[in-house]
Amino acid sequence: FGTICIFQMVCEIVKISLSTAFSLIPADVAPSPSSLTSIAVTVTCEVFYFSSCHVLFALHRLIVIVFPQWKAVWEKSTPFAIAFCVILAMFKAYLPQYLDPNLYLMFDRDWISWFFTDSPQTGLNVRSARGFSIRDFSLFFSLKM
């Protein structure tokens, strides 16, 4: 359990630090939202967000409470479960760009938030995110999950 806690705290600290540092860059010198630097920062933050291991906390509770006989096996396999979680997070973070090269998260400095770029397949961009319809809301979260 301690390994999961340490990894989760490192992920949270790196994600918050990177997001904060990136948002503090003045708009006139900040890289454009479509630049490789911006996309790399966004993907890295998303990987750390997903890798925070909330799923592993739930799995740990399930094993300890419901299947206590598997606790020893779980403790030995925790580092592998964390590695699998990181690999899955990386796959999930890069998947939108594999589906559509123009689909990625971008940082909006006015809203200080991350939004998907405009793409013909989604029709969702910063302008529509400011005035959500039910369709946009469900599409945004289905893509984010």
PDB file of C-alpha atoms in Angstrom:
ATOM      1  CA  PHE A   1       0.000   0.000   0.000  1.00  0.00           C
ATOM      2  CA  GLY A   2       2.873   2.343   0.779  1.00  0.00           C
ATOM      3  CA  THR A   3       4.275   1.926  -2.732  1.00  0.00           C
ATOM      4  CA  ILE A   4       0.955   3.005  -4.243  1.00  0.00           C
ATOM      5  CA  CYS A   5       0.769   6.021  -1.898  1.00  0.00           C
ATOM      6  CA  ILE A   6       4.307   7.152  -2.732  1.00  0.00           C
ATOM      7  CA  PHE A   7       3.735   6.794  -6.462  1.00  0.00           C
ATOM      8  CA  GLN A   8       0.404   8.608  -6.268  1.00  0.00           C
ATOM      9  CA  MET A   9       1.915  11.535  -4.372  1.00  0.00           C
ATOM     10  CA  VAL A  10       4.811  11.827  -6.840  1.00  0.00           C
ATOM     11  CA  CYS A  11       2.332  11.820  -9.750  1.00  0.00           C
ATOM     12  CA  GLU A  12       0.168  14.494  -8.126  1.00  0.00           C
ATOM     13  CA  ILE A  13       3.129  16.736  -7.251  1.00  0.00           C
ATOM     14  CA  VAL A  14       4.653  16.500 -10.736  1.00  0.00           C
ATOM     15  CA  LYS A  15       1.279  17.079 -12.427  1.00  0.00           C
ATOM     16  CA  ILE A  16       0.432  20.122 -10.309  1.00  0.00           C
ATOM     17  CA  SER A  17       3.951  21.565 -10.603  1.00  0.00           C
ATOM     18  CA  LEU A  18       4.092  21.116 -14.372  1.00  0.00           C
ATOM     19  CA  SER A  19       0.588  22.534 -14.920  1.00  0.00           C
ATOM     20  CA  THR A  20       1.305  25.509 -12.670  1.00  0.00           C
ATOM     21  CA  ALA A  21       4.680  26.261 -14.255  1.00  0.00           C
ATOM     22  CA  PHE A  22       3.203  26.020 -17.758  1.00  0.00           C
ATOM     23  CA  SER A  23       0.278  28.295 -16.885  1.00  0.00           C
ATOM     24  CA  LEU A  24       2.636  30.919 -15.419  1.00  0.00           C
ATOM     25  CA  ILE A  25       4.508  31.402 -18.710  1.00  0.00           C
ATOM     26  CA  PRO A  26       3.403  34.799 -20.061  1.00  0.00           C
ATOM     27  CA  ALA A  27       1.097  34.509 -23.068  1.00  0.00           C
ATOM     28  CA  ASP A  28       3.407  36.509 -25.338  1.00  0.00           C
ATOM     29  CA  VAL A  29       6.321  34.056 -24.885  1.00  0.00           C
ATOM     30  CA  ALA A  30       4.352  30.852 -24.334  1.00  0.00           C
ATOM     31  CA  PRO A  31       4.516  28.206 -27.052  1.00  0.00           C
ATOM     32  CA  SER A  32       1.463  27.984 -29.293  1.00  0.00           C
ATOM     33  CA  PRO A  33      -1.177  25.419 -28.278  1.00  0.00           C
ATOM     34  CA  SER A  34      -0.363  23.321 -31.346  1.00  0.00           C
ATOM     35  CA  SER A  35       3.401  23.275 -30.732  1.00  0.00           C
ATOM     36  CA  LEU A  36       5.185  20.067 -29.834  1.00  0.00           C
ATOM     37  CA  THR A  37       6.159  21.561 -26.458  1.00  0.00           C
ATOM     38  CA  SER A  38       2.552  22.357 -25.520  1.00  0.00           C
ATOM     39  CA  ILE A  39       1.313  18.952 -26.628  1.00  0.00           C
ATOM     40  CA  ALA A  40       4.141  17.219 -24.714  1.00  0.00           C
ATOM     41  CA  VAL A  41       3.304  19.144 -21.521  1.00  0.00           C
ATOM     42  CA  THR A  42      -0.375  18.313 -21.906  1.00  0.00           C
ATOM     43  CA  VAL A  43       0.222  14.620 -22.554  1.00  0.00           C
ATOM     44  CA  THR A  44       2.637  14.431 -19.619  1.00  0.00           C
ATOM     45  CA  CYS A  45       0.078  16.045 -17.291  1.00  0.00           C
ATOM     46  CA  GLU A  46      -2.602  13.660 -18.523  1.00  0.00           C
ATOM     47  CA  VAL A  47      -0.339  10.637 -17.968  1.00  0.00           C
ATOM     48  CA  PHE A  48       0.410  11.760 -14.412  1.00  0.00           C
ATOM     49  CA  TYR A  49      -3.283  12.463 -13.805  1.00  0.00           C
ATOM     50  CA  PHE A  50      -4.315   8.992 -14.946  1.00  0.00           C
ATOM     51  CA  SER A  51      -1.315   7.378 -13.224  1.00  0.00           C
ATOM     52  CA  SER A  52      -2.345   8.753  -9.854  1.00  0.00           C
ATOM     53  CA  CYS A  53      -3.420   5.171  -9.212  1.00  0.00           C
ATOM     54  CA  HIS A  54      -6.916   5.792  -7.897  1.00  0.00           C
ATOM     55  CA  VAL A  55      -7.870   2.520  -9.587  1.00  0.00           C
ATOM     56  CA  LEU A  56      -5.056   0.759  -7.732  1.00  0.00           C
ATOM     57  CA  PHE A  57      -6.303   2.133  -4.400  1.00  0.00           C
ATOM     58  CA  ALA A  58      -9.730   0.653  -5.134  1.00  0.00           C
ATOM     59  CA  LEU A  59      -8.191  -2.652  -6.221  1.00  0.00           C
ATOM     60  CA  HIS A  60      -6.070  -2.722  -3.064  1.00  0.00           C
ATOM     61  CA  ARG A  61      -9.167  -2.223  -0.883  1.00  0.00           C
ATOM     62  CA  LEU A  62     -11.025  -4.939  -2.787  1.00  0.00           C
ATOM     63  CA  ILE A  63      -8.222  -7.456  -2.304  1.00  0.00           C
ATOM     64  CA  VAL A  64      -7.599  -6.640   1.358  1.00  0.00           C
ATOM     65  CA  ILE A  65     -11.290  -6.698   2.301  1.00  0.00           C
ATOM     66  CA  VAL A  66     -12.923  -9.223  -0.031  1.00  0.00           C
ATOM     67  CA  PHE A  67     -10.019 -11.507  -0.975  1.00  0.00           C
ATOM     68  CA  PRO A  68      -7.541 -11.350   1.935  1.00  0.00           C
ATOM     69  CA  GLN A  69      -5.968 -14.652   0.851  1.00  0.00           C
ATOM     70  CA  TRP A  70      -4.560 -12.856  -2.246  1.00  0.00           C
ATOM     71  CA  LYS A  71      -2.890 -10.091  -0.214  1.00  0.00           C
ATOM     72  CA  ALA A  72       0.630 -11.591  -0.391  1.00  0.00           C
ATOM     73  CA  VAL A  73       0.424 -12.012  -4.169  1.00  0.00           C
ATOM     74  CA  TRP A  74      -0.932  -8.479  -4.547  1.00  0.00           C
ATOM     75  CA  GLU A  75       1.901  -6.988  -2.472  1.00  0.00           C
ATOM     76  CA  LYS A  76       4.488  -8.682  -4.698  1.00  0.00           C
ATOM     77  CA  SER A  77       2.752  -7.609  -7.913  1.00  0.00           C
ATOM     78  CA  THR A  78       2.062  -3.971  -6.955  1.00  0.00           C
ATOM     79  CA  PRO A  79       5.093  -2.536  -8.864  1.00  0.00           C
ATOM     80  CA  PHE A  80       3.964  -4.403 -11.989  1.00  0.00           C
ATOM     81  CA  ALA A  81       0.418  -3.081 -11.534  1.00  0.00           C
ATOM     82  CA  ILE A  82       1.808   0.467 -11.284  1.00  0.00           C
ATOM     83  CA  ALA A  83       3.881  -0.065 -14.447  1.00  0.00           C
ATOM     84  CA  PHE A  84       0.802  -1.395 -16.256  1.00  0.00           C
ATOM     85  CA  CYS A  85      -1.175   1.651 -15.099  1.00  0.00           C
ATOM     86  CA  VAL A  86       1.508   4.006 -16.499  1.00  0.00           C
ATOM     87  CA  ILE A  87       1.614   2.150 -19.837  1.00  0.00           C
ATOM     88  CA  LEU A  88      -2.174   2.299 -20.047  1.00  0.00           C
ATOM     89  CA  ALA A  89      -2.079   6.028 -19.226  1.00  0.00           C
ATOM     90  CA  MET A  90       0.445   6.672 -21.989  1.00  0.00           C
ATOM     91  CA  PHE A  91      -1.680   4.748 -24.481  1.00  0.00           C
ATOM     92  CA  LYS A  92      -4.781   6.666 -23.392  1.00  0.00           C
ATOM     93  CA  ALA A  93      -3.003  10.027 -23.617  1.00  0.00           C
ATOM     94  CA  TYR A  94      -1.737   9.463 -27.159  1.00  0.00           C
ATOM     95  CA  LEU A  95      -4.879   7.725 -28.469  1.00  0.00           C
ATOM     96  CA  PRO A  96      -6.732  10.912 -29.544  1.00  0.00           C
ATOM     97  CA  GLN A  97      -3.832  11.900 -31.808  1.00  0.00           C
ATOM     98  CA  TYR A  98      -3.759   8.436 -33.364  1.00  0.00           C
ATOM     99  CA  LEU A  99      -7.466   8.775 -34.142  1.00  0.00           C
ATOM    100  CA  ASP A 100      -7.102  12.313 -35.503  1.00  0.00           C
ATOM    101  CA  PRO A 101      -3.727  14.160 -35.669  1.00  0.00           C
ATOM    102  CA  ASN A 102      -5.548  17.442 -34.981  1.00  0.00           C
ATOM    103  CA  LEU A 103      -7.226  16.154 -31.816  1.00  0.00           C
ATOM    104  CA  TYR A 104      -5.299  16.888 -28.630  1.00  0.00           C
ATOM    105  CA  LEU A 105      -5.743  18.789 -25.396  1.00  0.00           C
ATOM    106  CA  MET A 106      -4.693  22.428 -25.419  1.00  0.00           C
ATOM    107  CA  PHE A 107      -4.275  24.928 -22.610  1.00  0.00           C
ATOM    108  CA  ASP A 108      -6.593  27.959 -22.685  1.00  0.00           C
ATOM    109  CA  ARG A 109      -4.897  30.814 -20.822  1.00  0.00           C
ATOM    110  CA  ASP A 110      -8.145  32.806 -20.511  1.00  0.00           C
ATOM    111  CA  TRP A 111      -9.927  29.953 -18.750  1.00  0.00           C
ATOM    112  CA  ILE A 112      -6.768  28.442 -17.195  1.00  0.00           C
ATOM    113  CA  SER A 113      -8.045  25.051 -18.232  1.00  0.00           C
ATOM    114  CA  TRP A 114      -7.420  22.254 -20.737  1.00  0.00           C
ATOM    115  CA  PHE A 115      -9.749  21.747 -23.703  1.00  0.00           C
ATOM    116  CA  PHE A 116      -9.780  19.481 -26.743  1.00  0.00           C
ATOM    117  CA  THR A 117      -8.866  21.184 -30.001  1.00  0.00           C
ATOM    118  CA  ASP A 118     -11.384  21.611 -32.766  1.00  0.00           C
ATOM    119  CA  SER A 119     -11.637  18.568 -34.982  1.00  0.00           C
ATOM    120  CA  PRO A 120     -14.094  17.709 -37.765  1.00  0.00           C
ATOM    121  CA  GLN A 121     -14.913  14.435 -36.004  1.00  0.00           C
ATOM    122  CA  THR A 122     -15.764  16.050 -32.671  1.00  0.00           C
ATOM    123  CA  GLY A 123     -16.857  19.591 -33.463  1.00  0.00           C
ATOM    124  CA  LEU A 124     -15.799  20.409 -29.905  1.00  0.00           C
ATOM    125  CA  ASN A 125     -13.438  23.299 -29.276  1.00  0.00           C
ATOM    126  CA  VAL A 126     -12.843  26.083 -26.796  1.00  0.00           C
ATOM    127  CA  ARG A 127     -15.794  28.123 -28.086  1.00  0.00           C
ATOM    128  CA  SER A 128     -18.275  25.263 -27.687  1.00  0.00           C
ATOM    129  CA  ALA A 129     -16.787  24.322 -24.307  1.00  0.00           C
ATOM    130  CA  ARG A 130     -17.807  27.741 -22.997  1.00  0.00           C
ATOM    131  CA  GLY A 131     -21.431  27.098 -23.932  1.00  0.00           C
ATOM    132  CA  PHE A 132     -21.965  23.373 -23.478  1.00  0.00           C
ATOM    133  CA  SER A 133     -24.946  21.622 -24.916  1.00  0.00           C
ATOM    134  CA  ILE A 134     -25.867  18.183 -23.572  1.00  0.00           C
ATOM    135  CA  ARG A 135     -24.363  16.588 -26.716  1.00  0.00           C
ATOM    136  CA  ASP A 136     -21.055  18.439 -26.273  1.00  0.00           C
ATOM    137  CA  PHE A 137     -20.943  17.659 -22.557  1.00  0.00           C
ATOM    138  CA  SER A 138     -21.404  13.926 -23.070  1.00  0.00           C
ATOM    139  CA  LEU A 139     -18.954  13.862 -26.000  1.00  0.00           C
ATOM    140  CA  PHE A 140     -16.305  15.745 -24.016  1.00  0.00           C
ATOM    141  CA  PHE A 141     -16.467  13.339 -21.092  1.00  0.00           C
ATOM    142  CA  SER A 142     -16.672  10.226 -23.250  1.00  0.00           C
ATOM    143  CA  LEU A 143     -13.442  11.336 -24.945  1.00  0.00           C
ATOM    144  CA  LYS A 144     -11.818  12.270 -21.623  1.00  0.00           C
ATOM    145  CA  MET A 145     -12.564   8.959 -19.917  1.00  0.00           C
TER     146      MET A 145
END
